[in-house]
Tab-separated table of C-alpha atoms in Angstrom:
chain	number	residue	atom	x	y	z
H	1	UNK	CA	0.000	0.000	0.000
H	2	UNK	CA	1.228	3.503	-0.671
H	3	UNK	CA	1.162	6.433	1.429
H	4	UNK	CA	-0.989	7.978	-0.091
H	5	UNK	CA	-3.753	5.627	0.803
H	6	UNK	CA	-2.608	5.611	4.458
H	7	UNK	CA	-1.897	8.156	7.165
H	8	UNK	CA	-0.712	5.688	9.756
H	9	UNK	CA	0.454	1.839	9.756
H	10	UNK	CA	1.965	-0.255	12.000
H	11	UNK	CA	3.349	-3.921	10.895
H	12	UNK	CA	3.577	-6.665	12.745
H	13	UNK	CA	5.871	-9.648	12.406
H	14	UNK	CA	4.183	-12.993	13.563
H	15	UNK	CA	5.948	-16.249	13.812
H	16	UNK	CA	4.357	-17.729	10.577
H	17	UNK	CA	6.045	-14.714	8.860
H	18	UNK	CA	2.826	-13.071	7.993
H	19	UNK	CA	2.231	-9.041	8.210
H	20	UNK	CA	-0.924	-7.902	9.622
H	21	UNK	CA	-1.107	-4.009	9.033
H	22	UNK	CA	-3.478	-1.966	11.087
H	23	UNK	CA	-4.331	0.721	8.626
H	24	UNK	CA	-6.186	3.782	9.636
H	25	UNK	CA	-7.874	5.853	6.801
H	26	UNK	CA	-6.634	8.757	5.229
H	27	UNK	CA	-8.860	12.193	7.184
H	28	UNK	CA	-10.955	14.158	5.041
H	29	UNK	CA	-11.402	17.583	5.913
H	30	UNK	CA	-12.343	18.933	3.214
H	31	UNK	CA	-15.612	16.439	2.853
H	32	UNK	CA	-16.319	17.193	6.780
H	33	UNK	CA	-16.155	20.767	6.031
H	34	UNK	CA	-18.757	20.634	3.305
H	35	UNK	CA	-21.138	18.752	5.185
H	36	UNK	CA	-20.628	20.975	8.222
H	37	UNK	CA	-21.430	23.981	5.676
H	38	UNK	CA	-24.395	22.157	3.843
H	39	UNK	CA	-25.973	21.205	7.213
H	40	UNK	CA	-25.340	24.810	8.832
H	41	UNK	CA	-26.989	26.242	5.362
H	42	UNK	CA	-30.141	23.917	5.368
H	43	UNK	CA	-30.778	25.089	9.664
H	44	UNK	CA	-30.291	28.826	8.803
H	45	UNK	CA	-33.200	28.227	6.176
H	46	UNK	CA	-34.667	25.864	8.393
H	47	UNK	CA	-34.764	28.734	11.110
H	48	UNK	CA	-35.533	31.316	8.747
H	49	UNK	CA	-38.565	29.920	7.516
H	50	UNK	CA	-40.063	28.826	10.653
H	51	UNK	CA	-39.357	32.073	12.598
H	52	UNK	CA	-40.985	34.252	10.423
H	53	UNK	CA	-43.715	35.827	11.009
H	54	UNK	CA	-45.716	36.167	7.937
H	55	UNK	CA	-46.035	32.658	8.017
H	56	UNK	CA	-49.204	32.907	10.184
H	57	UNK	CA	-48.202	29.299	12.056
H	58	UNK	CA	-51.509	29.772	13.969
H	59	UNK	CA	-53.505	30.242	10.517
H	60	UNK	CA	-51.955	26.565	9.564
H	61	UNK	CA	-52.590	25.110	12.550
H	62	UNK	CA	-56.039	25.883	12.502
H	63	UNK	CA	-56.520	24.941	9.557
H	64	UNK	CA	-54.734	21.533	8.858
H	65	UNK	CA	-57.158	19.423	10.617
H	66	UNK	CA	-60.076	21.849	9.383
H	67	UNK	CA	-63.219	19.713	8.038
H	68	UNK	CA	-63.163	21.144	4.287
H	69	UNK	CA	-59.881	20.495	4.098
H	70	UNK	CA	-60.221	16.689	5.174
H	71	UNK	CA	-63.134	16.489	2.809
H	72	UNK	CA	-60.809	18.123	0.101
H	73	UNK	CA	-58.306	15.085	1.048
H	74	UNK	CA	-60.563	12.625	0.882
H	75	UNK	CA	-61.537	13.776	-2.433
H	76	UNK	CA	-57.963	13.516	-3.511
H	77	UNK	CA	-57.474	9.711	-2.429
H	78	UNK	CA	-60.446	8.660	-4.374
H	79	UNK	CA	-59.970	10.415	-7.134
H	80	UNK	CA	-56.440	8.847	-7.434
H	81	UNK	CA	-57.758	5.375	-6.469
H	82	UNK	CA	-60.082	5.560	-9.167
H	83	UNK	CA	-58.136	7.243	-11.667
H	84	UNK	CA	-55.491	5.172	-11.633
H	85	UNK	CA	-57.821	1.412	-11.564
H	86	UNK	CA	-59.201	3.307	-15.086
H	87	UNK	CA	-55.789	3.426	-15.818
H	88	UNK	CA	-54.377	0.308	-15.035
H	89	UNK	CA	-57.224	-1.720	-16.724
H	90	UNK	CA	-57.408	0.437	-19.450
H	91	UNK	CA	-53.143	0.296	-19.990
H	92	UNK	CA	-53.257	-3.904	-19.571
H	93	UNK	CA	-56.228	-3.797	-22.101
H	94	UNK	CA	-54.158	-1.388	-24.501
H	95	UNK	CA	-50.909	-3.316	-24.707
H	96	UNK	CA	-52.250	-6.815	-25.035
H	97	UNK	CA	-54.105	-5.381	-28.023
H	98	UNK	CA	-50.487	-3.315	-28.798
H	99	UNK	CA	-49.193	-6.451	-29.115
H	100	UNK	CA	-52.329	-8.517	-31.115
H	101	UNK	CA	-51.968	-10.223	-34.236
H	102	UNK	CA	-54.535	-8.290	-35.588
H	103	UNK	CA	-53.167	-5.530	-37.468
H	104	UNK	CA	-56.564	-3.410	-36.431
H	105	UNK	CA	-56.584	-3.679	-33.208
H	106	UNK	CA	-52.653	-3.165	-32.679
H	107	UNK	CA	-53.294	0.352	-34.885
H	108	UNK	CA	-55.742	1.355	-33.007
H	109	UNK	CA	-53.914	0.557	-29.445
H	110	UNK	CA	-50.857	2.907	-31.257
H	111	UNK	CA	-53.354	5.829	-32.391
H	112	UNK	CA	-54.815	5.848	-28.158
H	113	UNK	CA	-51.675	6.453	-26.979
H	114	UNK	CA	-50.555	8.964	-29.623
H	115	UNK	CA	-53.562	10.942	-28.916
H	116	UNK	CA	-53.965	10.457	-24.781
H	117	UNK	CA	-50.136	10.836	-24.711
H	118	UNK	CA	-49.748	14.319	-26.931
H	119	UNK	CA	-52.252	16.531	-25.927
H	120	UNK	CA	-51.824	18.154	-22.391
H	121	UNK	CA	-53.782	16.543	-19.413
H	122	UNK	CA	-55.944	19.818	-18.547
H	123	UNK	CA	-56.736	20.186	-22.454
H	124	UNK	CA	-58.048	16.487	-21.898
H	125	UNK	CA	-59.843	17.821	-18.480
H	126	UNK	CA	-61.277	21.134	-19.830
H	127	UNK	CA	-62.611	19.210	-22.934
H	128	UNK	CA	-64.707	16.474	-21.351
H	129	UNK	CA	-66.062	19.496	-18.947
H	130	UNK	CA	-67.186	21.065	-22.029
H	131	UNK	CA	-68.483	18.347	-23.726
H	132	UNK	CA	-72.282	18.944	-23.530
H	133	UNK	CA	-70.951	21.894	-26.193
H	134	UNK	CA	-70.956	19.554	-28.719
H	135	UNK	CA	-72.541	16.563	-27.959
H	136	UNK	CA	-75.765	17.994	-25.795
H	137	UNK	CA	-77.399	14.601	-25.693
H	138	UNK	CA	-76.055	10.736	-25.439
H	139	UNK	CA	-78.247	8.242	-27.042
H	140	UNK	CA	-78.266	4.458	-27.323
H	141	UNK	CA	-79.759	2.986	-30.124
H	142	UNK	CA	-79.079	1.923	-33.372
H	143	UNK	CA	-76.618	3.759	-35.577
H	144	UNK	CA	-78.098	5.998	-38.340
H	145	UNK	CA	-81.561	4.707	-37.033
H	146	UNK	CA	-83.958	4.790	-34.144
H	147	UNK	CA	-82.686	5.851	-30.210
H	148	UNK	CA	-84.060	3.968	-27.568
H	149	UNK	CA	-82.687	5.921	-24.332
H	150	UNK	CA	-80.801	9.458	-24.698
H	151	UNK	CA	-79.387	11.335	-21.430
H	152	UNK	CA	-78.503	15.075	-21.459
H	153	UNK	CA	-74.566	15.570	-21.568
H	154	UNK	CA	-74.633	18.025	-18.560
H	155	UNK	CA	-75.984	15.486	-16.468
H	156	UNK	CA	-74.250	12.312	-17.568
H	157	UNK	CA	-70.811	14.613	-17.446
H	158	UNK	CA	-70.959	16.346	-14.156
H	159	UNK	CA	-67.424	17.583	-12.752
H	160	UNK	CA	-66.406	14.694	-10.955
H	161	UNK	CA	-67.178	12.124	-13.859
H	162	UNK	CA	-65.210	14.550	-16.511
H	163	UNK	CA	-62.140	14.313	-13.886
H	164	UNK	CA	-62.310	10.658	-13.679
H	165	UNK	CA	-62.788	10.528	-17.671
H	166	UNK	CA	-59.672	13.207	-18.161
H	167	UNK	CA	-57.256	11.900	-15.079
H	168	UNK	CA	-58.294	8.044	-16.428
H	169	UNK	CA	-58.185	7.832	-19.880
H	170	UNK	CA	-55.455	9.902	-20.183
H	171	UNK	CA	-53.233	7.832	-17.329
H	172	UNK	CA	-53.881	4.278	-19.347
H	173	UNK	CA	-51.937	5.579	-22.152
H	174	UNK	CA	-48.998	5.779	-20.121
H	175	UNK	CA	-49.907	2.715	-18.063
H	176	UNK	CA	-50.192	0.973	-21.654
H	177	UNK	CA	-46.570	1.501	-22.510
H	178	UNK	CA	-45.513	0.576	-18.983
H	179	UNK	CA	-47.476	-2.874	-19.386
H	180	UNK	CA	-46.103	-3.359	-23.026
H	181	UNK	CA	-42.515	-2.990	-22.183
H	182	UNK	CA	-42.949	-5.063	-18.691
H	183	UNK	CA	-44.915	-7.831	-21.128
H	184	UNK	CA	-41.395	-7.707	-23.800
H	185	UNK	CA	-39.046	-7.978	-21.306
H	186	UNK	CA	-39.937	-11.397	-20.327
H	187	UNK	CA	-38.124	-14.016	-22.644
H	188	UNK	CA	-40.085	-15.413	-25.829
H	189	UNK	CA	-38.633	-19.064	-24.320
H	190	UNK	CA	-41.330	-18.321	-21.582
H	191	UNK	CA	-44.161	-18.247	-24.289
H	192	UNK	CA	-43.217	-20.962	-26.470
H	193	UNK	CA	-42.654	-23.294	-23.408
H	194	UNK	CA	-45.878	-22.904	-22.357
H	195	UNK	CA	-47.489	-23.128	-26.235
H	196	UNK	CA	-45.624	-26.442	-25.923
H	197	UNK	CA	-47.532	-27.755	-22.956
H	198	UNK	CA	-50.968	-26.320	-24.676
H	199	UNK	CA	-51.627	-23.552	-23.179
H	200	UNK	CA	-53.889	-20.680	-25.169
H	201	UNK	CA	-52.876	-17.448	-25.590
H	202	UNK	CA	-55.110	-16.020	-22.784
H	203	UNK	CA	-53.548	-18.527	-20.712
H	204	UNK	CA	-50.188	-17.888	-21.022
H	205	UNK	CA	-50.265	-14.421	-20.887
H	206	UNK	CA	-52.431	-14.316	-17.311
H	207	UNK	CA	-50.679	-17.198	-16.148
H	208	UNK	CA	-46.905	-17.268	-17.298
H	209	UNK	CA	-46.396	-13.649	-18.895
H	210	UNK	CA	-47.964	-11.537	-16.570
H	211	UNK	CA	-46.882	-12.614	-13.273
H	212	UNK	CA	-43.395	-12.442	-14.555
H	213	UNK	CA	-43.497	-8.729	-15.910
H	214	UNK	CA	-44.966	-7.367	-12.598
H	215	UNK	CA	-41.330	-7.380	-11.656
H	216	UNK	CA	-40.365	-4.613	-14.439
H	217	UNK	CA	-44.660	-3.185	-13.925
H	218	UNK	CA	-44.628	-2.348	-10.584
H	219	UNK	CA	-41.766	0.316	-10.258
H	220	UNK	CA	-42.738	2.553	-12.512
H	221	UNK	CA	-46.924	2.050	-12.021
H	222	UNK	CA	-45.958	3.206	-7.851
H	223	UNK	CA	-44.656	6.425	-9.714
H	224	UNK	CA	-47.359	7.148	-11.707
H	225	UNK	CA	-49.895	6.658	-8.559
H	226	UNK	CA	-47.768	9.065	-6.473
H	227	UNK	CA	-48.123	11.308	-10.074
H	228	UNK	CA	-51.599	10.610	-9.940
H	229	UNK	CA	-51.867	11.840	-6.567
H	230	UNK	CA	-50.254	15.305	-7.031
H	231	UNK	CA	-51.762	15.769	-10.703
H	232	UNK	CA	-54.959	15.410	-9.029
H	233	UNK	CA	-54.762	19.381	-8.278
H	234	UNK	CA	-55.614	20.190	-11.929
H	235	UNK	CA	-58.671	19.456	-11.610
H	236	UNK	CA	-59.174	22.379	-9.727
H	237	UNK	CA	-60.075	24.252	-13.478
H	238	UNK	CA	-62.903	22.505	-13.020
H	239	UNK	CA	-64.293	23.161	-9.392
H	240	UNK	CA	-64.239	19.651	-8.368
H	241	UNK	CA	-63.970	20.221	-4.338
H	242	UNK	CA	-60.337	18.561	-4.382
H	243	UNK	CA	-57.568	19.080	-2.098
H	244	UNK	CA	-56.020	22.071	-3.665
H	245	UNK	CA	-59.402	23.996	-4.689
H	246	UNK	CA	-60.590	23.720	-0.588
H	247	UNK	CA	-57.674	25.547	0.355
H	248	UNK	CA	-58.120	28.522	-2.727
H	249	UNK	CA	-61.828	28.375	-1.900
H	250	UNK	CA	-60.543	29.208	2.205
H	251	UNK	CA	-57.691	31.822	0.964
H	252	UNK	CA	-59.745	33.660	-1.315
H	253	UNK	CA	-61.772	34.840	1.632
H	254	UNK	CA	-59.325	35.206	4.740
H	255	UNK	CA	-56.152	36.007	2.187
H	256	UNK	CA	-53.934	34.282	3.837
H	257	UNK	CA	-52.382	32.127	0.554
H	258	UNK	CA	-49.152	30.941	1.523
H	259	UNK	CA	-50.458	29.385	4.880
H	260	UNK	CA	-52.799	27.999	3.409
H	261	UNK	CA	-50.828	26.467	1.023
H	262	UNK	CA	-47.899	24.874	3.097
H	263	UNK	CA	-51.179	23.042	4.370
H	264	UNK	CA	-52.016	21.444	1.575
H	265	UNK	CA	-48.090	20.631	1.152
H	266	UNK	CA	-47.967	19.221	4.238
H	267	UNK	CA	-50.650	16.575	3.411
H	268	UNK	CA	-49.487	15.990	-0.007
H	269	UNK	CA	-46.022	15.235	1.597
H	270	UNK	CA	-48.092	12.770	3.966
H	271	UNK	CA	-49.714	10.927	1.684
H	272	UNK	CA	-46.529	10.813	-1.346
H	273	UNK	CA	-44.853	9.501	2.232
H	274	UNK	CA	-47.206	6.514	2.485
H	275	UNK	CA	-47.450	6.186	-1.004
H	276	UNK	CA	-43.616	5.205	-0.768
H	277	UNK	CA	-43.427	3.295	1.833
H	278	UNK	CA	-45.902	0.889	0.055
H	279	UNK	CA	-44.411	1.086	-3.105
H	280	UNK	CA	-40.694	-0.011	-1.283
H	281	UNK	CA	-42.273	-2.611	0.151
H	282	UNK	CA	-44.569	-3.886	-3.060
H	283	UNK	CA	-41.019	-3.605	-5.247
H	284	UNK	CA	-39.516	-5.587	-2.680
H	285	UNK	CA	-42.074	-8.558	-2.516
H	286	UNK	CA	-41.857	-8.531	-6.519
H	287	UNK	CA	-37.919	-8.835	-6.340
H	288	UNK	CA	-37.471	-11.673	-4.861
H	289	UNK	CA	-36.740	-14.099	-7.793
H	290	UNK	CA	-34.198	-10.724	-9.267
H	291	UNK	CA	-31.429	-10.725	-6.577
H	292	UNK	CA	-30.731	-13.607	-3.832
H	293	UNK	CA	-29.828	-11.132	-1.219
H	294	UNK	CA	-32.402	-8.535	-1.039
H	295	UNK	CA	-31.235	-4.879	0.508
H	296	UNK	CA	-32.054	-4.509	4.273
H	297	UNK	CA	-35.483	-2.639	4.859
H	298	UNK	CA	-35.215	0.635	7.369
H	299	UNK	CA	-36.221	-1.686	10.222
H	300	UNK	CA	-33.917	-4.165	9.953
H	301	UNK	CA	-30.987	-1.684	9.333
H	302	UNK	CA	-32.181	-0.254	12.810
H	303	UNK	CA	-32.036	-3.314	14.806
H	304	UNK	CA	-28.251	-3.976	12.934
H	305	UNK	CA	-27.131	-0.998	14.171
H	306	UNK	CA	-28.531	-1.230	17.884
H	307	UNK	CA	-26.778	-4.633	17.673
H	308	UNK	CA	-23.635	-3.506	16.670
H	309	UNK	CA	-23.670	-0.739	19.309
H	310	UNK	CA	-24.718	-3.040	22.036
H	311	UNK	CA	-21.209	-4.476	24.168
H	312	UNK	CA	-20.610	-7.350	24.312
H	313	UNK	CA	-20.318	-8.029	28.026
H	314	UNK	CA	-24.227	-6.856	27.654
H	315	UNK	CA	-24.644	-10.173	26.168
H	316	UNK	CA	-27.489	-12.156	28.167
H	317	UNK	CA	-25.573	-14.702	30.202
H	318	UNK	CA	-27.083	-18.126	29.546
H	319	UNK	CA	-27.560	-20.320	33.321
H	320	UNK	CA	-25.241	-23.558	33.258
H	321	UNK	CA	-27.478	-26.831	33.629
H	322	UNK	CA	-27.529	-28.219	36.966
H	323	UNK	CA	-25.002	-30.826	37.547
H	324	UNK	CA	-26.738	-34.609	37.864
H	325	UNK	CA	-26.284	-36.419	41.141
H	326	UNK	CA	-24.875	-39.615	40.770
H	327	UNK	CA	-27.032	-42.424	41.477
């Protein structure tokens, strides 16, 4: 070793001729010195932010647990619940037909996603609002003939159904190309093997195919629901009594916007927080055939660590058996 890598070593000559070295690391200063300075700039903005007054801490405080804001939140975790089952269905439904033999249905999988996928999300939102423009009445019946049952538009379309449609629709185009490249990046041996033992189509996909892409499906789908969960504000455009349009509807009477607003971050931050901790452990469950030894979760790193601190002459002391009387 040169000196460069060490600051201090001392060698030892054993009997069997072997040296041990003792080597201590090489001190970094410099490193220490940025962390000390990144840590000491992240408290003063900590401090900053938190002592000032405009803040209004008592406005957020009396309004975090307020009831139209819960309801706002509520509003928010079904709206991404639902949005994203639309999606998820709708994606698995556009890449198997992505990846059809039939030359319609694949084209018609590719023009979905080339529409959903290139026009902006509160274009999508704004136009399914506005649909009763266009289309004032929905009718089934038979085409270029006689309608059995019509609805009016306004009523079929209310705000909430246009942000499920817009939020939905729009998410299974991106859910269809996750699907589609989690479906090719399982081997074609997989398929054939299991055409060999007779198995349909159907069959091998929801049996062999599927299972085995959730691996590469998963990651990226626990993004797109903590996406979900933040693009959910848009639909504010429309007045549906989300999250983020309880907390303008509360600051456009007392004023008070930025309050008001590190509210709604805070429980955005809560539920992206739970969001994650799901998704870690969902990724993890779906790894296991990827990697023999899977990376520690936070708990067991915690319970390493108080091991490792703990001495060893804190070690419970196991009682020696009781000697046997001879008979």
């Amino acid at each position: 070793m040169s000196e460069s890598t060490l600051r201090t070593a001392h060698v030892i000559k054993t009997s069997t001729g072997r040296r041990e070295i003792d080597a201590v690391p090489v001190r970094r200063p410099g490193r220490w010195f940025a962390s000390a300075a990144l840590v000491f700039l992240v408290v003063f903005l900590l401090e900053g932010w938190a002592s000032n007054d405009r803040m209004q801490w008592a406005t957020v405080g009396d309004h975090l647990f307020a009831p139209v804001v819960l309801e706002g939140l509520a509003t928010t975790l079904w709206l991404t619940a639902a949005a994203m089952a639309i999606g998820v269905v709708g994606g698995v439904v556009l890449a198997v037909m992505r990846r059809s033999a039939n030359p319609l249905l694949s084209r018609l999988s590719w023009v979905y996603v080339w529409a959903f996928r290139g026009t902006p999300l509160l274009v999508q939102l704004l136009f399914w609002y506005f649909l009763a423009a266009i289309v004032p009445e929905v009718g089934l019946g038979v085409p270029w003939g006689p309608t059995f049952v019509e609805f009016d538009t306004n009523q079929l379309v209310t705000q909430t159904s246009a942000a499920l449609l817009g939020l939905g629709l729009h998410e299974a185009a991106y859910m269809a190309e996750i699907v589609r490249s989690g479906i090719a990046s399982v081997d074609e041996g997989q398929t054939e093997a299991a055409h060999a033992l007779g198995m349909t189509r159907r069959q091998t996909l929801r049996r062999i195919v599927l299972p085995q892409a959730l691996r590469i499906i998963i990651p990226p789908t626990g993004n797109q629901v903590i996406s979900m969960l933040k693009t959910t504000s848009l639909v504010s455009v429309i007045a549906v009594p989300e999250l983020l349009t309880s907390i303008q509807a509360i600051y456009s009477r007392n004023f008070q916007q930025i309050p008001l607003l590190t509210v709604a971050c805070a429980w955005y931050l809560l539920a992206v927080s739970v969001l994650s901790v799901g998704q870690y452990y969902l990724e993890r469950r779906y790894g296991r055939g990827a990697s023999r030894d899977l990376p520690p979760t936070p708990l067991q790193r915690v319970r390493t660590a108080l091991a490792a601190r703990r001495p060893a002459d804190q070690e419970p002391v196991r009682p020696k058996p009781a000697p046997q009387e001879d008979r």
